[in-house]
CSV table of C-alpha atoms and ligand atoms in Angstrom, one decimal:
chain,number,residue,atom,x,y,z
A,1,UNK,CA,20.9,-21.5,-13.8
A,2,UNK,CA,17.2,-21.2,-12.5
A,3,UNK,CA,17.1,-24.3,-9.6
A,4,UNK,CA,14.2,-26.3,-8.3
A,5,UNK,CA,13.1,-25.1,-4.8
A,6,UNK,CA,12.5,-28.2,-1.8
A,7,UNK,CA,9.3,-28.1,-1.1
A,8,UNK,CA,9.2,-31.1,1.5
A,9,UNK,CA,10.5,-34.7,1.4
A,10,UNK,CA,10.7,-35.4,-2.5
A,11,UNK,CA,8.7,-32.6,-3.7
A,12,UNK,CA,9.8,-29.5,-5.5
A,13,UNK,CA,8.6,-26.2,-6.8
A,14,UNK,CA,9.7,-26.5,-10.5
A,15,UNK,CA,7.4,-22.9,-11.4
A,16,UNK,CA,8.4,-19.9,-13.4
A,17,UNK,CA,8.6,-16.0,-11.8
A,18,UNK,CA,6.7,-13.4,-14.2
A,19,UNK,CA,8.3,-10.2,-13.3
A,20,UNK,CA,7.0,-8.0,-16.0
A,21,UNK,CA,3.3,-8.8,-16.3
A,22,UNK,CA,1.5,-6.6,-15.2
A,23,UNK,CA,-2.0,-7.0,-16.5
A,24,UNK,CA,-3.7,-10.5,-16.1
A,25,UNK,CA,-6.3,-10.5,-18.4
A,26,UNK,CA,-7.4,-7.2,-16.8
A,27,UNK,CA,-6.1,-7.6,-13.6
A,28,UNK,CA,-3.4,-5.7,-13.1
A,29,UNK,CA,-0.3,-7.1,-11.2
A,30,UNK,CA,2.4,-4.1,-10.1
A,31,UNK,CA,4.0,-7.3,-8.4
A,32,UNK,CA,4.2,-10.5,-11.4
A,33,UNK,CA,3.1,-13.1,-10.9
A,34,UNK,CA,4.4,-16.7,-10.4
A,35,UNK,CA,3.4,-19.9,-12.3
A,36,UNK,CA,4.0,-22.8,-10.0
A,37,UNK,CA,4.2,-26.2,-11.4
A,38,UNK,CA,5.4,-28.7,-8.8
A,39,UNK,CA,7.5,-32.2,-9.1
A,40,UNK,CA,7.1,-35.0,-7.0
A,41,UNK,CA,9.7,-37.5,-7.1
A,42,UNK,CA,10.1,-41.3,-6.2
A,43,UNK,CA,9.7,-44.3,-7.9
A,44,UNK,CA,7.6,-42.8,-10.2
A,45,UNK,CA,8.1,-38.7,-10.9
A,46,UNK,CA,4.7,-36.7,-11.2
A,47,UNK,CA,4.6,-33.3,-12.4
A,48,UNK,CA,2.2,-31.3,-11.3
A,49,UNK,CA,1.0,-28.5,-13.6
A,50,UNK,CA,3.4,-26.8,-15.7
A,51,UNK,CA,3.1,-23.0,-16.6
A,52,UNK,CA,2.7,-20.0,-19.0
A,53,UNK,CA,3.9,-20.9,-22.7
A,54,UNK,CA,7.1,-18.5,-22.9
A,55,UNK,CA,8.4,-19.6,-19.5
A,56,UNK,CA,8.7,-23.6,-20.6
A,57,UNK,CA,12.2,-22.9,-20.6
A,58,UNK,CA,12.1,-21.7,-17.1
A,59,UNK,CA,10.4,-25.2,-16.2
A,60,UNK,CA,12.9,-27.5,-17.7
A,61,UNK,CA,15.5,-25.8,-16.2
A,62,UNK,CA,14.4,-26.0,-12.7
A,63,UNK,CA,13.0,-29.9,-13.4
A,64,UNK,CA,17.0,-30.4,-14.5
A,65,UNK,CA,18.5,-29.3,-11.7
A,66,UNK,CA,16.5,-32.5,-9.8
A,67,UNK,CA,16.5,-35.2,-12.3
A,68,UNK,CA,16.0,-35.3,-16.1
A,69,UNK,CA,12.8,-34.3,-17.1
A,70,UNK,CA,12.0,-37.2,-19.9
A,71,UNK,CA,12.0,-39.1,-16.7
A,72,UNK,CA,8.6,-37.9,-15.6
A,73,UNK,CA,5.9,-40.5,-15.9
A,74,UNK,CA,2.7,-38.5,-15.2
A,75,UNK,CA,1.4,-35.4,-15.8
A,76,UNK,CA,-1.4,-34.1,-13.5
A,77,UNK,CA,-2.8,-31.2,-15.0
A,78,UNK,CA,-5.3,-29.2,-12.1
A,79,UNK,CA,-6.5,-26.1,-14.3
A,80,UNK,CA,-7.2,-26.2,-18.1
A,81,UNK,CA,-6.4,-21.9,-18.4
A,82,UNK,CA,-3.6,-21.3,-20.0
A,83,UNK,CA,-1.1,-20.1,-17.4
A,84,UNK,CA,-0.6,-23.8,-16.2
A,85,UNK,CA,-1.6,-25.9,-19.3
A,86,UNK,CA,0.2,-23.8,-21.6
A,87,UNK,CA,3.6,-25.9,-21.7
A,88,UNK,CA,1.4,-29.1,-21.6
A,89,UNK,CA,2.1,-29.8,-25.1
A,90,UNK,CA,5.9,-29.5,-25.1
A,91,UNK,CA,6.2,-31.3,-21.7
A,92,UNK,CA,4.2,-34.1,-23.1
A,93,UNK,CA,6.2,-34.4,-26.1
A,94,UNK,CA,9.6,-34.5,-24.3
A,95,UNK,CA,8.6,-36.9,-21.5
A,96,UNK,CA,5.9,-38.9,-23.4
A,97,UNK,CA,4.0,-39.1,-20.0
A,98,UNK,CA,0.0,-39.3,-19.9
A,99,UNK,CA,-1.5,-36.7,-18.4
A,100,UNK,CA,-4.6,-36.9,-15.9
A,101,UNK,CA,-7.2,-34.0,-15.4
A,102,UNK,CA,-10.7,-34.1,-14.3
A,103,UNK,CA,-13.7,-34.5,-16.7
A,104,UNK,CA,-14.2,-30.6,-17.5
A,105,UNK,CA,-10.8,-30.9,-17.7
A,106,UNK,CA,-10.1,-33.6,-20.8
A,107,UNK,CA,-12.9,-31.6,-22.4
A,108,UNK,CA,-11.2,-28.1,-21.9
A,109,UNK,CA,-7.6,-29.6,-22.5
A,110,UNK,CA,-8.6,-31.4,-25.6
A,111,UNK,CA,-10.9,-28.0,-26.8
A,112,UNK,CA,-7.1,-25.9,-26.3
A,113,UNK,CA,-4.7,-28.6,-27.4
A,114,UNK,CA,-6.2,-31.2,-30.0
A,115,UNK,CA,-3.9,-34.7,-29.9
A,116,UNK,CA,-2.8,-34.5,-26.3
A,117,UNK,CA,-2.8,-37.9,-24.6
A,118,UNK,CA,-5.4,-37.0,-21.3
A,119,UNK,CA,-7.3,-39.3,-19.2
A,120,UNK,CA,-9.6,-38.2,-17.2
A,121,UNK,CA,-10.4,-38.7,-13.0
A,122,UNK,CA,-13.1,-38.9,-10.9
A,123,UNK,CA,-13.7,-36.5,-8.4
A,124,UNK,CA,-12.6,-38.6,-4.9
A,125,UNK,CA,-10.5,-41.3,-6.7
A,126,UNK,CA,-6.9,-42.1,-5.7
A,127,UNK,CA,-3.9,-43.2,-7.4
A,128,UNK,CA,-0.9,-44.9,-5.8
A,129,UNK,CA,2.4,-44.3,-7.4
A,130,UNK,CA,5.5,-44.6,-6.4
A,131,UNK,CA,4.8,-44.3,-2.8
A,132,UNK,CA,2.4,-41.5,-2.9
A,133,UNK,CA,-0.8,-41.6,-3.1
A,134,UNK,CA,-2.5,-38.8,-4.7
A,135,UNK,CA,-6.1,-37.8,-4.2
A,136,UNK,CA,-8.2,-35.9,-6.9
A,137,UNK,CA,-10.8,-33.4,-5.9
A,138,UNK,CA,-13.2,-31.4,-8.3
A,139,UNK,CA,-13.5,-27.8,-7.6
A,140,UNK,CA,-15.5,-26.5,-10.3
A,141,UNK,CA,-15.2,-22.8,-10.5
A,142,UNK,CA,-12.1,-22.3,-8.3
A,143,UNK,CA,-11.6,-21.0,-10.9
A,144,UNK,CA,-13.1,-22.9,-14.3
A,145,UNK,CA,-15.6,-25.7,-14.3
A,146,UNK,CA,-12.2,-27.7,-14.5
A,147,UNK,CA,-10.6,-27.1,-11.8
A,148,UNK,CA,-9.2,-29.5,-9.4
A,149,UNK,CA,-7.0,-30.0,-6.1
A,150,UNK,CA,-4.5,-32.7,-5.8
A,151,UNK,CA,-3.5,-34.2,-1.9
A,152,UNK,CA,-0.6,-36.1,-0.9
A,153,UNK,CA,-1.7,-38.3,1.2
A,154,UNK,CA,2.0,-39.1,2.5
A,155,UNK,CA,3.0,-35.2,2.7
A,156,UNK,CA,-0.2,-33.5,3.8
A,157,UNK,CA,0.0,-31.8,1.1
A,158,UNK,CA,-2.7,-29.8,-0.8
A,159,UNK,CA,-2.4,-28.5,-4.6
A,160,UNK,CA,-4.7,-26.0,-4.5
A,161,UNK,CA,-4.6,-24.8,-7.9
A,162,UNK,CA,-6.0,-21.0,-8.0
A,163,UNK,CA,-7.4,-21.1,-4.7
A,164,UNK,CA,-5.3,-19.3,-1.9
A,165,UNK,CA,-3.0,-17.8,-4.5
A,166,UNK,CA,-1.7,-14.2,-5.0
A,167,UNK,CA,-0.3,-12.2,-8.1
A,168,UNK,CA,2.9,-11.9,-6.3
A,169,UNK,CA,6.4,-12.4,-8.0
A,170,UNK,CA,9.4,-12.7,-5.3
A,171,UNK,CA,12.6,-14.7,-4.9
A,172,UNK,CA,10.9,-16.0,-1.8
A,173,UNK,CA,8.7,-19.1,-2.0
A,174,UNK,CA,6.9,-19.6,1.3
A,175,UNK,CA,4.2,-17.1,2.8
A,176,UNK,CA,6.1,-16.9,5.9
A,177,UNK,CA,9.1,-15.5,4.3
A,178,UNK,CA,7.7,-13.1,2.8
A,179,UNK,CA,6.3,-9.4,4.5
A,180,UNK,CA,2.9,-10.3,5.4
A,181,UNK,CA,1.1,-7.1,4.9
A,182,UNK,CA,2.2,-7.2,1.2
A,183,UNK,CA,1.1,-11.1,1.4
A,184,UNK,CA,-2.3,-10.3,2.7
A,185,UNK,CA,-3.3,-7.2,0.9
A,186,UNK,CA,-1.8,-9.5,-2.3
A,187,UNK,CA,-4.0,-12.3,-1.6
A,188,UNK,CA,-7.1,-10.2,-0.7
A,189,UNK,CA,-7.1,-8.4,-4.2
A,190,UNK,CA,-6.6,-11.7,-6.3
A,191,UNK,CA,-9.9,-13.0,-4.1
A,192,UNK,CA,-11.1,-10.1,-5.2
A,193,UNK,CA,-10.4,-10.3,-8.8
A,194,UNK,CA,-10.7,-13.4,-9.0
A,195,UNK,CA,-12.7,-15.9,-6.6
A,196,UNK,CA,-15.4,-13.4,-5.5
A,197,UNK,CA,-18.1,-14.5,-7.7
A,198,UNK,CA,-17.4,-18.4,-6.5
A,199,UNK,CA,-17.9,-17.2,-2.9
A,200,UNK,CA,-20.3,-20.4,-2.7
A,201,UNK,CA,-17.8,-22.8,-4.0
A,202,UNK,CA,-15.3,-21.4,-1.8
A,203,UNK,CA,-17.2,-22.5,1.0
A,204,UNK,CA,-18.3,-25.8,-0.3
A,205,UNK,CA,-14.4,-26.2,-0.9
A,206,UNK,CA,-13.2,-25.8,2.2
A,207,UNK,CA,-15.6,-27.5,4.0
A,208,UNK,CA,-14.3,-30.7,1.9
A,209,UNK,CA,-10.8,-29.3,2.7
A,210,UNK,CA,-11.4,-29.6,6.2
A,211,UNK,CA,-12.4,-33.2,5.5
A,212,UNK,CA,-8.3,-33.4,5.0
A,213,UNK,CA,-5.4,-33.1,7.2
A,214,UNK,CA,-3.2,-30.2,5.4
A,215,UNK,CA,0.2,-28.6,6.7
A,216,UNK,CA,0.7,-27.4,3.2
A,217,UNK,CA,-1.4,-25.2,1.0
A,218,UNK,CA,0.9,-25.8,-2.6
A,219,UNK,CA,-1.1,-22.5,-4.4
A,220,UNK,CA,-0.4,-22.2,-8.3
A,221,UNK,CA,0.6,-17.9,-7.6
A,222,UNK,CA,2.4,-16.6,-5.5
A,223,UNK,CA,3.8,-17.8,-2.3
A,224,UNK,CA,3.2,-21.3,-0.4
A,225,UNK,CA,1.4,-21.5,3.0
A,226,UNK,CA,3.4,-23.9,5.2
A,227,UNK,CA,2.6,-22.5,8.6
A,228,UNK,CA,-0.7,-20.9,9.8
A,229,UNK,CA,-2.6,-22.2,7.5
A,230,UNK,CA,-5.8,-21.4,9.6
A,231,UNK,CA,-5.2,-17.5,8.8
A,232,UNK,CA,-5.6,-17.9,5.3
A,233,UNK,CA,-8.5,-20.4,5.5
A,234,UNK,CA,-10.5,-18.0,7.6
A,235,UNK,CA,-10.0,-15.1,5.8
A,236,UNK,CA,-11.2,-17.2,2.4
A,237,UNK,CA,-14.3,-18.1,5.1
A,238,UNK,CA,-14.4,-14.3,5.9
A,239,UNK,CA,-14.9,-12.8,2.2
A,240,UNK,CA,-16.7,-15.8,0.7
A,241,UNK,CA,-19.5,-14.9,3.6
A,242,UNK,CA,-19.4,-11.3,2.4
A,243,UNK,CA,-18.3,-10.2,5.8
A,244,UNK,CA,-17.4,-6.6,5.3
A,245,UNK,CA,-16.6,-3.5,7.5
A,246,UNK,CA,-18.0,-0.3,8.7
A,247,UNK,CA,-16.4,1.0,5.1
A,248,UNK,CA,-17.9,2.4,1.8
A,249,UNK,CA,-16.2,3.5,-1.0
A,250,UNK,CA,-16.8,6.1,-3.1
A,251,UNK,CA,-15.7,5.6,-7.0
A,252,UNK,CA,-16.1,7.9,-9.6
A,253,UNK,CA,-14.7,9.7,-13.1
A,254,UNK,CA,-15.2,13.8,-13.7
A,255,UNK,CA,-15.1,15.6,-16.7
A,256,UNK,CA,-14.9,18.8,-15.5
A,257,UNK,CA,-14.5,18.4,-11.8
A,258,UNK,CA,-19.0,18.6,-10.9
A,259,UNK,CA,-19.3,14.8,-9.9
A,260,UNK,CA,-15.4,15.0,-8.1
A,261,UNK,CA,-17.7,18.2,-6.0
A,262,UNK,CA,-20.2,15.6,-5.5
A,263,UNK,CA,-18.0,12.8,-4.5
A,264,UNK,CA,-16.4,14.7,-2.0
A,265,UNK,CA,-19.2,15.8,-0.6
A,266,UNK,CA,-21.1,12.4,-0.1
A,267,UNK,CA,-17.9,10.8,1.0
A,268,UNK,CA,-17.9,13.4,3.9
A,269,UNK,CA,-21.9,13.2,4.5
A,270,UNK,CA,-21.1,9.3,5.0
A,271,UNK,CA,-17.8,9.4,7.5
A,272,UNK,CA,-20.1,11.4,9.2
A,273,UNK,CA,-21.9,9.1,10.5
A,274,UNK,CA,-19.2,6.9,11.0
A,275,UNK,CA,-17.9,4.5,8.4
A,276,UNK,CA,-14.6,4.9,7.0
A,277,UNK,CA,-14.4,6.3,3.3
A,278,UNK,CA,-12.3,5.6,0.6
A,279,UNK,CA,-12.4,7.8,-2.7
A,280,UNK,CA,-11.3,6.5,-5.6
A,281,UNK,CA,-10.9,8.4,-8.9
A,282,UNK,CA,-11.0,6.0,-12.3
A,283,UNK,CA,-9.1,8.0,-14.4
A,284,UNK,CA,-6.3,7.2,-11.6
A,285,UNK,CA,-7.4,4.3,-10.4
A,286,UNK,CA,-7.4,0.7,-11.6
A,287,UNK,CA,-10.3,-1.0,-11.5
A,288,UNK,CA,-8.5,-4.5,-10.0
A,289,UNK,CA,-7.7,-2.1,-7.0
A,290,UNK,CA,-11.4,-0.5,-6.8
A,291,UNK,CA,-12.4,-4.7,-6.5
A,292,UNK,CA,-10.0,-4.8,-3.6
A,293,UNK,CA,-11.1,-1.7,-2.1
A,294,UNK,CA,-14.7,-3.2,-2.3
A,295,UNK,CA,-13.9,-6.6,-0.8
A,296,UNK,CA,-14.3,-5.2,2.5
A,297,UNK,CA,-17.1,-2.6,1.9
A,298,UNK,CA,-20.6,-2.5,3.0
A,299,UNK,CA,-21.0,0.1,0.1
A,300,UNK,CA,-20.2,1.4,-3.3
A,301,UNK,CA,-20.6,4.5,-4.2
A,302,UNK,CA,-20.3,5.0,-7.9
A,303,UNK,CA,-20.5,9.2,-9.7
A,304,UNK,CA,-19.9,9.0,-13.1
A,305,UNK,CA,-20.8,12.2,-15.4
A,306,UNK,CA,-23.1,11.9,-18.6
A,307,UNK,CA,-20.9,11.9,-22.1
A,308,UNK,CA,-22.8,11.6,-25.2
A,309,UNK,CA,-25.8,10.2,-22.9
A,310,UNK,CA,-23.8,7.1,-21.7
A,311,UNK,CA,-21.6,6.4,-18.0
A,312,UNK,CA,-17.9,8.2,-18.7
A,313,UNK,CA,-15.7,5.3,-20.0
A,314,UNK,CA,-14.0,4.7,-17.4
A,315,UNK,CA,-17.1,4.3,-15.3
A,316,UNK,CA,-18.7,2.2,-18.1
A,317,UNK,CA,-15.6,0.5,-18.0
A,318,UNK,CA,-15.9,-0.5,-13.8
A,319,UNK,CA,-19.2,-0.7,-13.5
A,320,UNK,CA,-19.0,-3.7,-16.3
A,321,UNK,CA,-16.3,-5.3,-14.3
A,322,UNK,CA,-17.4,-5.1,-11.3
A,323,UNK,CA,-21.0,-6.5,-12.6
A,324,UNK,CA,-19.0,-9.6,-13.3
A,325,UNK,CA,-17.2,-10.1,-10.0
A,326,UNK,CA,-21.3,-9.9,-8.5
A,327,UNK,CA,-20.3,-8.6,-5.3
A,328,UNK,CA,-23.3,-9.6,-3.0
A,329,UNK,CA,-24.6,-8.4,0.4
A,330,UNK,CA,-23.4,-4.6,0.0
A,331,UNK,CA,-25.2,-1.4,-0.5
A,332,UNK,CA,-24.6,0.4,-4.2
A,333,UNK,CA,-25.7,3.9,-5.0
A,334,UNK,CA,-25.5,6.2,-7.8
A,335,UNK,CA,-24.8,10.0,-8.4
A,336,UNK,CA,-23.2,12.6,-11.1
A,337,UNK,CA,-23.6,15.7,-13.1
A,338,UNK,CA,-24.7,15.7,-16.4
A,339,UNK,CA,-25.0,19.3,-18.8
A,340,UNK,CA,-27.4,18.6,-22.0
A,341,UNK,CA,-28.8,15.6,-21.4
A,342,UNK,CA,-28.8,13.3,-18.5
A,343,UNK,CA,-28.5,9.0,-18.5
A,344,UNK,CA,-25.6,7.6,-17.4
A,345,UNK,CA,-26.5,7.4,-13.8
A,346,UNK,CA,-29.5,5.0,-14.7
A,347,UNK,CA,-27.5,3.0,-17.1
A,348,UNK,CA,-24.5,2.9,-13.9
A,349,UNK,CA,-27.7,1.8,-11.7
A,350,UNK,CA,-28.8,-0.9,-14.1
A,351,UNK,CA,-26.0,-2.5,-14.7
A,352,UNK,CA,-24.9,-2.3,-10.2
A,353,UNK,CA,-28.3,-3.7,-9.8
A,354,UNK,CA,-27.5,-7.0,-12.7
A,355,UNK,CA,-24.4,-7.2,-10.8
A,356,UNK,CA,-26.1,-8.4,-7.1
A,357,UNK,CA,-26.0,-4.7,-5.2
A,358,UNK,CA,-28.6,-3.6,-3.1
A,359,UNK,CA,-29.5,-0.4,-4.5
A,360,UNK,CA,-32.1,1.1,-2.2
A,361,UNK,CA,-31.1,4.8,-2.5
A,362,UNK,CA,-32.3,6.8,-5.3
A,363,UNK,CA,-30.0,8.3,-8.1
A,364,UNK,CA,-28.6,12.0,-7.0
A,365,UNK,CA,-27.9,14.2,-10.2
A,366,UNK,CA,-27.6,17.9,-10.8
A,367,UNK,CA,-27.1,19.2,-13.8
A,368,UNK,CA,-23.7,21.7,-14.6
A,369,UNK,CA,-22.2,22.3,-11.4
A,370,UNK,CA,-23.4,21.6,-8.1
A,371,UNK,CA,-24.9,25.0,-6.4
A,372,UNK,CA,-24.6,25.3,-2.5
A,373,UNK,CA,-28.1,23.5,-2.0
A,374,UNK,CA,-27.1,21.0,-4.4
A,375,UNK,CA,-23.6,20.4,-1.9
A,376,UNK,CA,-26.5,20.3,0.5
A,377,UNK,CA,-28.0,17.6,-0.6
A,378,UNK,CA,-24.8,15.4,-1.7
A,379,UNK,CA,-23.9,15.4,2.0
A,380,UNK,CA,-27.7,14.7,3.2
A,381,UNK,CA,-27.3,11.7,0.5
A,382,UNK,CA,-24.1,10.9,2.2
A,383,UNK,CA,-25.0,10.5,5.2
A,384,UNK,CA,-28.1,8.3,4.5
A,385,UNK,CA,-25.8,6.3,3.5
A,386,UNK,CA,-23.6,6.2,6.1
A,387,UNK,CA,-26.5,5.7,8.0
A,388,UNK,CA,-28.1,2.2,6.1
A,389,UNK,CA,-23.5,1.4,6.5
A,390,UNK,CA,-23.7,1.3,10.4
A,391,UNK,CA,-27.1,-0.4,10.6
A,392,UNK,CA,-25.8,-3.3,8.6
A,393,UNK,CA,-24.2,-5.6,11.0
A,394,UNK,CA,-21.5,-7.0,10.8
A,395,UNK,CA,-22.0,-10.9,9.7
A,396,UNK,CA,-21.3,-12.8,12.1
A,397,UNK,CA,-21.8,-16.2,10.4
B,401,FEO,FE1,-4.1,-19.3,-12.7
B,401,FEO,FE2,-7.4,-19.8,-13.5
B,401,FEO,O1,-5.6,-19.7,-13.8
């Protein structure tokens, strides 16, 4: 039987674990994922969130093992995307309860599920039910234009929704439990993947965060934070201010191994002047873990070889997600080989310089395989690189 977990004094995680996914609508997650839905009980028993469709199961069970779930009153519902609304229907029929989101919210909730019974909340209002007092917060974009945190007054509690999560699946439910490098590199590719391009609602967010006392960040993946909660916060503060490292990375796809020359040749003209490189090869490579590997980087580096006059797929393929994610404040430059006709390193360009990079390098191509001079002149665009890396200071805002 799948149990409830104590959160603290009447509250319980009542979530589902996702071992097997292992792409989240194009992220992909070697680890799961969890959906956390939480209960609060008292007087009145709120449920907070539920969770992915197949796993409703999952959520009665656990909400069984604390009281019967037709007893719930209210349904808060923080996040319209399907993960944690999905449920909503079947929750709504069994307990009857109303269920409260923010405007966007109603709007997106009644746009997924027509007939459900929502009412909506303003952004700063309160309720007080049974003993708790629960404060709504819009936080559009964290990570829809729905999305919104609940506090507990009484428990110092923050539902965070999206926000501090990680794509993490494990018996464990705290972030101190839990091996912290695995925790940390975990929640620095889901910021990656997925909070990056809100990097200015992050920091409007937790700015109104700090407005709050909190001794618990109640995430919707992954694992709670319960202690140190300053170590998560900054690091959010860290990457939404695009601080970034003495680091570049070098991406790129070969078709019959001229751009990998070239790739290992700029990679060493950069290190050389000091920054530390990290190649990545597409074909062998996810693109969630190039994002990642870009969080921290002053530069990308992209080499992608011509095929019928177009980026290799699998460049085509990054390039378009990374444009997305708009990384800011970091240096992109282009390279590859091409044989009959050349174009994919201008349409790679384009589509970096759409996407927010700083693309003050000019494209490097050679055409069939590089010669000696041509190795030459990978490194010499290397290390220019490198270079414009150490120049760019750390930020120190
Ligand atoms: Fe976990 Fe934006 O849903």
């Amino acid at each position: 039987m799948k149990e409830a977990v104590r959160v603290t004094d009447g509250i319980y995680w009542v979530g589902a674990i996702d071992w097997n996914v292992r792409n989240f609508h194009g992220y992909t997650t070697p680890r799961g994922t969890t959906y956390n839905a939480y209960l609060i009980t008292g007087e009145k028993n709120i449920l907070v969130d539920t969770v992915k469709k197949p796993f409703y199961g999952e959520l009665v069970e656990r909400i069984s093992s604390v009281i019967d779930p037709k007893r719930i009153d209210l349904i808060v519902s923080n996040h319209t995307e399907m993960d944690h609304s999905g449920a909503l229907p079947e929750m709504q029929k069994l307990t009857g309860a109303k269920i409260l989101a923010s405007r966007m919210g109603v709007e997106g909730l009644n746009k997924h599920y027509p007939g459900l019974d929502v009412e909506m909340v303003k952004d700063g209002s309160e309720i007080q039910l049974g003993g708790k007092t629960l404060k709504f917060i819009d936080t559009p974009m964290l990570h829809w234009p729905d999305s919104m945190f609940t506090y507990v007054e009484e428990d110092k509690l923050l539902f965070s929704m999206d926000a501090f999560g990680q794509h993490y699946a494990t018996t464990k439910r705290f972030a101190d439990e839990v091996d912290q490098d695995v925790l940390f590199q975990e929640a620095a590719k889901y910021y990656a993947n997925i909070i990056l391009p809100f990097n200015a609602r992050v920091l409007k967010t937790v700015e109104k965060a700090q407005e709050l006392d909190i001794q618990i960040l109640a995430t919707s993946h992954g694992a709670i934070w319960r202690k140190d909660l300053g170590k998560i916060v900054q690091l959010y503060t860290d990457w939404a201010n695009n601080r970034t490292k003495e680091k570049a990375i070098v991406v790129y796809d070969t078709m019959w191994g001229s751009t990998r020359i070239m790739a290992e040749d700029i990679a060493e003209g950069i290190a050389s002047e000091g920054p530390e490189v990290t190649i990545l090869k597409l074909t062998d490579t996810d693109r969630s873990m190039v994002m990642k590997e870009l969080l921290d980087s002053r530069a990308v580096v992209v080499g992608t070889p011509t095929l019928n006059n177009s980026m290799f797929p699998s460049v085509a393929d990054m390039v378009t997600y990374m444009k997305g994610l708009r990384p800011k404040d970091r240096l992109g430059a282009v390279f590859g080989s091409y044989g009959w006709s050349s174009g994919a390193v201008q349409a790679a360009r384009e589509l970096m310089k759409m996407g927010g990079l700083d693309m003050p390098f000019g494209e490097l191509t050679v055409q069939w395989v590089p010669s000696v001079e041509e190795r030459k002149q990978c490194r010499e665009y290397g290390r220019t690189i490198g270079r414009k890396v150490m120049e760019r200071k750390e930020k120190g805002d």
